[in-house]
mmCIF file with all atom_site columns, C-alpha atoms in Angstrom:
data_model
loop_
_atom_site.group_PDB
_atom_site.id
_atom_site.type_symbol
_atom_site.label_atom_id
_atom_site.label_alt_id
_atom_site.label_comp_id
_atom_site.label_asym_id
_atom_site.label_entity_id
_atom_site.label_seq_id
_atom_site.pdbx_PDB_ins_code
_atom_site.Cartn_x
_atom_site.Cartn_y
_atom_site.Cartn_z
_atom_site.occupancy
_atom_site.B_iso_or_equiv
_atom_site.pdbx_formal_charge
_atom_site.auth_seq_id
_atom_site.auth_comp_id
_atom_site.auth_asym_id
_atom_site.auth_atom_id
_atom_site.pdbx_PDB_model_num
ATOM 1  C CA . MET A 1 1  ? 0.180   -0.473  -0.177  1.00 0.00 ? 258 MET A CA 1
ATOM 2  C CA . LEU A 1 2  ? 1.571   2.892   -1.052  1.00 0.00 ? 259 LEU A CA 1
ATOM 3  C CA . ALA A 1 3  ? -1.317  5.709   0.192   1.00 0.00 ? 260 ALA A CA 1
ATOM 4  C CA . SER A 1 4  ? -4.092  5.310   2.777   1.00 0.00 ? 261 SER A CA 1
ATOM 5  C CA . GLY A 1 5  ? -7.425  5.318   1.891   1.00 0.00 ? 262 GLY A CA 1
ATOM 6  C CA . ARG A 1 6  ? -8.048  9.324   2.585   1.00 0.00 ? 263 ARG A CA 1
ATOM 7  C CA . GLY A 1 7  ? -4.676  9.962   0.124   1.00 0.00 ? 264 GLY A CA 1
ATOM 8  C CA . ASP A 1 8  ? -2.049  10.436  2.316   1.00 0.00 ? 265 ASP A CA 1
ATOM 9  C CA . GLU A 1 9  ? 1.281   9.151   0.971   1.00 0.00 ? 266 GLU A CA 1
ATOM 10 C CA . LEU A 1 10 ? 2.724   6.390   3.206   1.00 0.00 ? 267 LEU A CA 1
ATOM 11 C CA . ALA A 1 11 ? 5.904   5.404   0.678   1.00 0.00 ? 268 ALA A CA 1
ATOM 12 C CA . THR A 1 12 ? 8.762   7.841   0.034   1.00 0.00 ? 269 THR A CA 1
ATOM 13 C CA . GLU A 1 13 ? 10.705  7.759   -2.783  1.00 0.00 ? 270 GLU A CA 1
ATOM 14 C CA . ASP A 1 14 ? 13.453  6.066   -1.503  1.00 0.00 ? 271 ASP A CA 1
ATOM 15 C CA . MET A 1 15 ? 10.665  3.076   -0.235  1.00 0.00 ? 272 MET A CA 1
ATOM 16 C CA . ILE A 1 16 ? 9.565   2.844   -3.707  1.00 0.00 ? 273 ILE A CA 1
ATOM 17 C CA . SER A 1 17 ? 13.183  2.583   -5.190  1.00 0.00 ? 274 SER A CA 1
ATOM 18 C CA . ALA A 1 18 ? 13.386  -0.296  -2.831  1.00 0.00 ? 275 ALA A CA 1
ATOM 19 C CA . LEU A 1 19 ? 10.559  -1.939  -3.702  1.00 0.00 ? 276 LEU A CA 1
ATOM 20 C CA . ARG A 1 20 ? 11.441  -1.459  -7.373  1.00 0.00 ? 277 ARG A CA 1
ATOM 21 C CA . GLU A 1 21 ? 14.923  -3.259  -6.860  1.00 0.00 ? 278 GLU A CA 1
ATOM 22 C CA . LEU A 1 22 ? 14.620  -5.559  -4.194  1.00 0.00 ? 279 LEU A CA 1
ATOM 23 C CA . LEU A 1 23 ? 10.931  -6.980  -4.017  1.00 0.00 ? 280 LEU A CA 1
ATOM 24 C CA . LEU A 1 24 ? 9.696   -6.518  -7.624  1.00 0.00 ? 281 LEU A CA 1
ATOM 25 C CA . PRO A 1 25 ? 12.212  -9.032  -8.867  1.00 0.00 ? 282 PRO A CA 1
ATOM 26 C CA . GLN A 1 26 ? 11.103  -11.514 -6.825  1.00 0.00 ? 283 GLN A CA 1
ATOM 27 C CA . THR A 1 27 ? 7.168   -11.066 -7.518  1.00 0.00 ? 284 THR A CA 1
ATOM 28 C CA . THR A 1 28 ? 5.201   -13.690 -9.516  1.00 0.00 ? 285 THR A CA 1
ATOM 29 C CA . ILE A 1 29 ? 2.083   -11.559 -9.709  1.00 0.00 ? 286 ILE A CA 1
ATOM 30 C CA . LEU A 1 30 ? 1.816   -8.084  -8.782  1.00 0.00 ? 287 LEU A CA 1
ATOM 31 C CA . THR A 1 31 ? -1.729  -6.742  -8.184  1.00 0.00 ? 288 THR A CA 1
ATOM 32 C CA . PRO A 1 32 ? -1.664  -2.882  -7.843  1.00 0.00 ? 289 PRO A CA 1
ATOM 33 C CA . ASN A 1 33 ? -4.663  -0.546  -8.171  1.00 0.00 ? 290 ASN A CA 1
ATOM 34 C CA . SER A 1 34 ? -4.300  2.229   -10.951 1.00 0.00 ? 291 SER A CA 1
ATOM 35 C CA . VAL A 1 35 ? -2.974  4.547   -8.598  1.00 0.00 ? 292 VAL A CA 1
ATOM 36 C CA . GLU A 1 36 ? -0.290  2.478   -7.244  1.00 0.00 ? 293 GLU A CA 1
ATOM 37 C CA . ALA A 1 37 ? 0.829   1.143   -10.872 1.00 0.00 ? 294 ALA A CA 1
ATOM 38 C CA . ARG A 1 38 ? 1.203   4.569   -11.908 1.00 0.00 ? 295 ARG A CA 1
ATOM 39 C CA . ARG A 1 39 ? 3.404   5.610   -8.983  1.00 0.00 ? 296 ARG A CA 1
ATOM 40 C CA . LEU A 1 40 ? 5.356   2.133   -9.163  1.00 0.00 ? 297 LEU A CA 1
ATOM 41 C CA . ALA A 1 41 ? 6.202   2.702   -12.613 1.00 0.00 ? 298 ALA A CA 1
ATOM 42 C CA . GLN A 1 42 ? 6.762   6.454   -13.015 1.00 0.00 ? 299 GLN A CA 1
ATOM 43 C CA . ASP A 1 43 ? 10.308  7.836   -14.338 1.00 0.00 ? 300 ASP A CA 1
ATOM 44 C CA . GLU A 1 44 ? 11.669  10.572  -12.506 1.00 0.00 ? 301 GLU A CA 1
ATOM 45 C CA . GLY A 1 45 ? 10.594  14.038  -13.668 1.00 0.00 ? 302 GLY A CA 1
ATOM 46 C CA . GLU A 1 46 ? 7.247   12.215  -15.583 1.00 0.00 ? 303 GLU A CA 1
ATOM 47 C CA . GLU A 1 47 ? 3.962   13.092  -14.323 1.00 0.00 ? 304 GLU A CA 1
ATOM 48 C CA . ASN A 1 48 ? 1.717   10.488  -13.047 1.00 0.00 ? 305 ASN A CA 1
ATOM 49 C CA . ASP A 1 49 ? -1.331  11.277  -15.170 1.00 0.00 ? 306 ASP A CA 1
ATOM 50 C CA . ASP A 1 50 ? 0.681   10.730  -18.529 1.00 0.00 ? 307 ASP A CA 1
ATOM 51 C CA . LEU A 1 51 ? 1.297   7.234   -17.873 1.00 0.00 ? 308 LEU A CA 1
ATOM 52 C CA . GLN A 1 52 ? -1.250  4.762   -19.435 1.00 0.00 ? 309 GLN A CA 1
ATOM 53 C CA . LEU A 1 53 ? -2.108  1.785   -17.414 1.00 0.00 ? 310 LEU A CA 1
ATOM 54 C CA . ASP A 1 54 ? -0.862  -0.761  -20.386 1.00 0.00 ? 311 ASP A CA 1
ATOM 55 C CA . LYS A 1 55 ? 2.715   1.147   -20.331 1.00 0.00 ? 312 LYS A CA 1
ATOM 56 C CA . CYS A 1 56 ? 2.533   0.583   -16.476 1.00 0.00 ? 313 CYS A CA 1
ATOM 57 C CA . ALA A 1 57 ? 2.406   -2.949  -16.671 1.00 0.00 ? 314 ALA A CA 1
ATOM 58 C CA . GLU A 1 58 ? 5.020   -2.987  -19.349 1.00 0.00 ? 315 GLU A CA 1
ATOM 59 C CA . ARG A 1 59 ? 7.383   -1.133  -17.097 1.00 0.00 ? 316 ARG A CA 1
ATOM 60 C CA . LEU A 1 60 ? 6.257   -3.245  -14.338 1.00 0.00 ? 317 LEU A CA 1
ATOM 61 C CA . ARG A 1 61 ? 7.107   -6.334  -15.877 1.00 0.00 ? 318 ARG A CA 1
ATOM 62 C CA . GLY A 1 62 ? 10.387  -4.993  -16.811 1.00 0.00 ? 319 GLY A CA 1
ATOM 63 C CA . PHE A 1 63 ? 11.402  -4.652  -13.180 1.00 0.00 ? 320 PHE A CA 1
ATOM 64 C CA . GLY A 1 64 ? 10.988  -8.269  -12.928 1.00 0.00 ? 321 GLY A CA 1
ATOM 65 C CA . CYS A 1 65 ? 7.521   -8.836  -12.154 1.00 0.00 ? 322 CYS A CA 1
ATOM 66 C CA . GLU A 1 66 ? 6.068   -12.020 -13.910 1.00 0.00 ? 323 GLU A CA 1
ATOM 67 C CA . TYR A 1 67 ? 2.590   -10.856 -14.475 1.00 0.00 ? 324 TYR A CA 1
ATOM 68 C CA . VAL A 1 68 ? 0.671   -7.787  -13.655 1.00 0.00 ? 325 VAL A CA 1
ATOM 69 C CA . LEU A 1 69 ? -2.716  -7.594  -12.953 1.00 0.00 ? 326 LEU A CA 1
ATOM 70 C CA . ILE A 1 70 ? -3.883  -3.630  -12.297 1.00 0.00 ? 327 ILE A CA 1
ATOM 71 C CA . THR A 1 71 ? -7.189  -2.718  -10.632 1.00 0.00 ? 328 THR A CA 1
ATOM 72 C CA . GLY A 1 72 ? -9.374  -0.077  -11.574 1.00 0.00 ? 329 GLY A CA 1
ATOM 73 C CA . THR A 1 73 ? -11.036 0.847   -8.241  1.00 0.00 ? 330 THR A CA 1
ATOM 74 C CA . HIS A 1 74 ? -9.482  4.270   -8.680  1.00 0.00 ? 331 HIS A CA 1
ATOM 75 C CA . GLU A 1 75 ? -9.287  5.096   -12.137 1.00 0.00 ? 332 GLU A CA 1
ATOM 76 C CA . THR A 1 76 ? -11.573 7.908   -13.373 1.00 0.00 ? 333 THR A CA 1
ATOM 77 C CA . ARG A 1 77 ? -13.096 7.407   -16.898 1.00 0.00 ? 334 ARG A CA 1
ATOM 78 C CA . ARG A 1 78 ? -11.143 8.719   -19.591 1.00 0.00 ? 335 ARG A CA 1
ATOM 79 C CA . ARG A 1 79 ? -12.023 8.977   -23.113 1.00 0.00 ? 336 ARG A CA 1
#
């Protein structure tokens, strides 16, 4: 969990980096919600809202996850 239900941040950038480097390569299936997926996949200097979810999944697999299932419970509908 990267944020509370209210949206308060629970993870620092150092924690996100550690997740990417240490845990994601050992992950068989990752099930982040859309907000978490964007935060985990975000490159430095990139805006969260610019990331499409398919690109997030590709990046997360690139960190070593075998499977990524992004849930949409936090996603607003875009056209």
